[in-house]
């Protein structure tokens, strides 16, 4: 029973993973909110509601955009930590997602500062469903990795 | 080709034989939608097959390939009627049949119709014959009338007799034309047959009726005949009155209804012949002579009508009234609108075609040579349609006749559906051999059809029969929807819709009703494709929920009858407009508010656009759409922002300058936007003064961003339209931009950068504006790079529109100046809808996933459009989420809710219905290549912005490669070595090549970034008809125009030169050519062009003396000049934006503008058409 760096990494990632799970859940909720307009059809056509709805969309997109960088950096932090701790298996499990995140981040189209979640673009049904699927997958991944980290943490604590 | 692959297997499953009429009434419970209708006639269908292939082999495909198939199709229809002696069905089918027949007759263009018509006239005393006497005027008109009357009188003759007897004449007479016409000269037997049949019928009804006037007698016994009889006579009020009297005396129920039908049809029909100068000259009958095609002349008769119906509703205490309205639609549609708005005209089935006829490229345009496909509010009607309409009118009124005559037949099986499905089946069926005919692309060098209409729209099979939405408003890339996503994937064709929802319509039924009937679960508006389960319930065709018919809907104020919900105009027209009740608005509808934001920096003043803008505004101030609440305001900006106080009571306009551009504020918030009528004098003063006010300015900076912020603040309480005129890169304040274009990269073949916006400012502003129901329209008039990619965002997301005038200068570039002037005229006076939302619904199982156009997507199926204008087009992509096994038809419905400029909340609803198919061959048969190319272009724009231009180009090429290779792999019997395409897709490679050479997507040729972006913006926001012209212009040779095949429009003869291939090989030095690129006409004159042409048409003695810049043809009093001018003005009339004319001499530097459009030729950077085909072939073989 020794408190190694690896054990520390797992403990930290356990905490951060909880945060990521929260992010993923938040994403799912946000996309659901974007997708469904709870107002009755007649209300939807009403200009006053239009304004509210538009503000809502912009706000959600704004928040979504704010969360992009924290999520990506937290996850990259994992990888760096596991790299340092020489936890190759865990690293290997996380690397694909890191690459995916890099791709997402640097593959943004416009010259502008905007990343993803551009209000006009995100409302297209295929973008939205893609984002939602992505969020569900990430949630599953983070949940599994949460338990994996938990196991690994105990394992490293016990074994060494 | 010979294999009738398209027969739905289900038809075989149902035993043949006569169907009990009762069965038609009740749909089998297990099926959804109108499927059951298709099942009705399997027997005839199957039987017909043999004949079908046999006969199709018979006809030489030379004149127009579609003809034989249509013929057969008719044959099918008629056959049904023969087999089943159910009057309702047979009447319906016969009338469907002949309508197609007409088309064919038209195209054969032979004299038979006249001949036979002559024969007919002798015998037929019936009112139908009046029409025949009108023959000599023009062939097309004749044939259409002729056959339509044929169908109706046939039906009517048989009608009073026994049903068995009935079937016989129907068959014989209807079949006759099918067989005889194309094969020549059997015209007169036909006439005789007809005559002999019609005589007894006429006799009969003369006995039964004592009225001297034929037209008024007709309705009593033979309802079907009525419309036509009325046709000729109904204009006179007295006639009508007498007819009405008769009705009220004799009968009140169905007969009254019939009278209404008459009325309607009379109107409809009359509106048709109009363009053809048909005269009804039967002596003894009171006729009004509709001699001229000018719409104003129709109005008189219509006016008569209008006065009568006024009394009609009062008799009949309508629970709801259909408003004759369209003030709005007529306000900007220069041409004939009032016709439909007639109270009575709203009812009746002939009507929707009138709609489409007025302006549409038909599903059948392959054959008609006369009209232009792009009938933008074009007053004349397409003969192809014309013939369709009368037949409908014949068909529709037959319903009441049946109801009264054959009581045992239930009233609500959705008779029209029945017939339509039937027609659809048969056409779908017959269409296949033609559209699936394999075309060897590498060998067939002349695939481009000769006439512009031929641009192959193997479109909407007539399953979308008469009732279906006009393809101008609503078009699908696949007119046969594949049943499953797997099938769609196999076909490798894009599935999507092309919409032009707010198109100027010459005729539109407007409905006022306190309850708008909608499905309770999916909120679909009731439409012609719903099925009535019984009198009190209808089944939604999108979600299949069964809904109650509200009490109010049971009563039809037009027919003054109760209990016929399927006769209501909502159910008879696929394009209708509702005037919404107060449920649809929370705040009062906004007034029309227009704000003009004008650049007055040195650059702008130098370019001289202000004069043109102010002049246009002055001219059109009274024509701005709006009511008494209309408001208007002006902002100018250079490095500061200037406001103009136009408050009523001031002696002159007051300029207020705000120089704090970092935090711009409104100096006097309430007097900047003023009522147009109250302050008109001040506004005029300002407009007169503006052009000179800044003449000496030295300010070169442009603070566009702050000016826009100010405009937004000014507009946010009301919403409305901001028109921004900008002449350079914004260089001050928020939203300033820097030049991003590297001129050396203009012709780069590799990467084209900066297609996306440089800043979020304009997008955010647009979203704010959209939230406040304000649209921003951008007019960019610049000589240098002005970063349209960023600026365009302000219009893209606020549902505005974008105009771009590269190197604009009022004197150096007169062509652009003229274009601006014309665009402005249209822009200022066209219809406008405020605070609009558009929702597109589709049958359960389909889902819409991507939208293209200028708007903001507010929820997954709701587009928010701050403004909607008649020139805006939209595209959507769809996918098939659940397989469509339980339905044979799918429907799409677009509902556009907007506030008209008169402050009314209105909903315009379009419904499109398409068949579902299960085989890959059917999917290819139904491919609409133009729609597919337009959708692909939209997708490619998205791709080039989100990924890269080369990606987008690859995707375009792959689209062709994939679809053609998928086709080749399905058709196993084809030799693999050659490049084969189904006939429906034969132009696909050509169009894609044209797209690749289009400014938006081309590489290797020097293209300015702004030009490229503008082309992309246009692709996203133009409706299909304009987009196609942009992608693939039409080329005509105009130095030898003849009257061969000419059409008559408004007393003018319009020559119809054949369409040329876009290749230099078609150009000769001896000729002069006109290229129609949609927004611009080029006239190219060869070096050794005939001097007589130059003298007669251009007004110069010889080639050398023709100036380099000529933007209009002189009005010379020579035949060739007249022909050329009438042809050009005819082309112009067909579109809302007046294209400018540019004359290009062979050696002038501007000739590259012309030659870049010759897409079939090789350029340094791009394939020729043949090379492109080889390239595709290579890719396929790989």
Tab-separated table of C-alpha atoms in Angstrom, chain B residues 269-278 290-295 297-298 379 381 386:
chain	number	residue	atom	x	y	z
B	269	UNK	CA	-61.335	28.298	-68.727
B	270	UNK	CA	-61.602	31.744	-69.895
B	271	UNK	CA	-58.464	32.661	-68.224
B	272	UNK	CA	-56.774	30.014	-70.176
B	273	UNK	CA	-57.589	30.813	-73.685
B	274	UNK	CA	-56.683	34.315	-72.985
B	275	UNK	CA	-53.185	34.102	-74.080
B	276	UNK	CA	-54.114	32.307	-77.161
B	277	UNK	CA	-56.488	34.821	-78.558
B	278	UNK	CA	-59.289	32.431	-78.733
B	290	UNK	CA	-61.863	37.350	-75.308
B	291	UNK	CA	-59.752	38.497	-78.102
B	292	UNK	CA	-56.637	39.707	-76.550
B	293	UNK	CA	-54.219	38.151	-74.249
B	294	UNK	CA	-53.741	41.235	-72.259
B	295	UNK	CA	-54.909	40.620	-68.848
B	297	UNK	CA	-59.104	42.650	-71.074
B	298	UNK	CA	-60.021	39.656	-69.043
B	379	UNK	CA	-49.305	36.463	-68.020
B	381	UNK	CA	-50.242	30.384	-70.199
B	386	UNK	CA	-53.804	24.872	-70.896
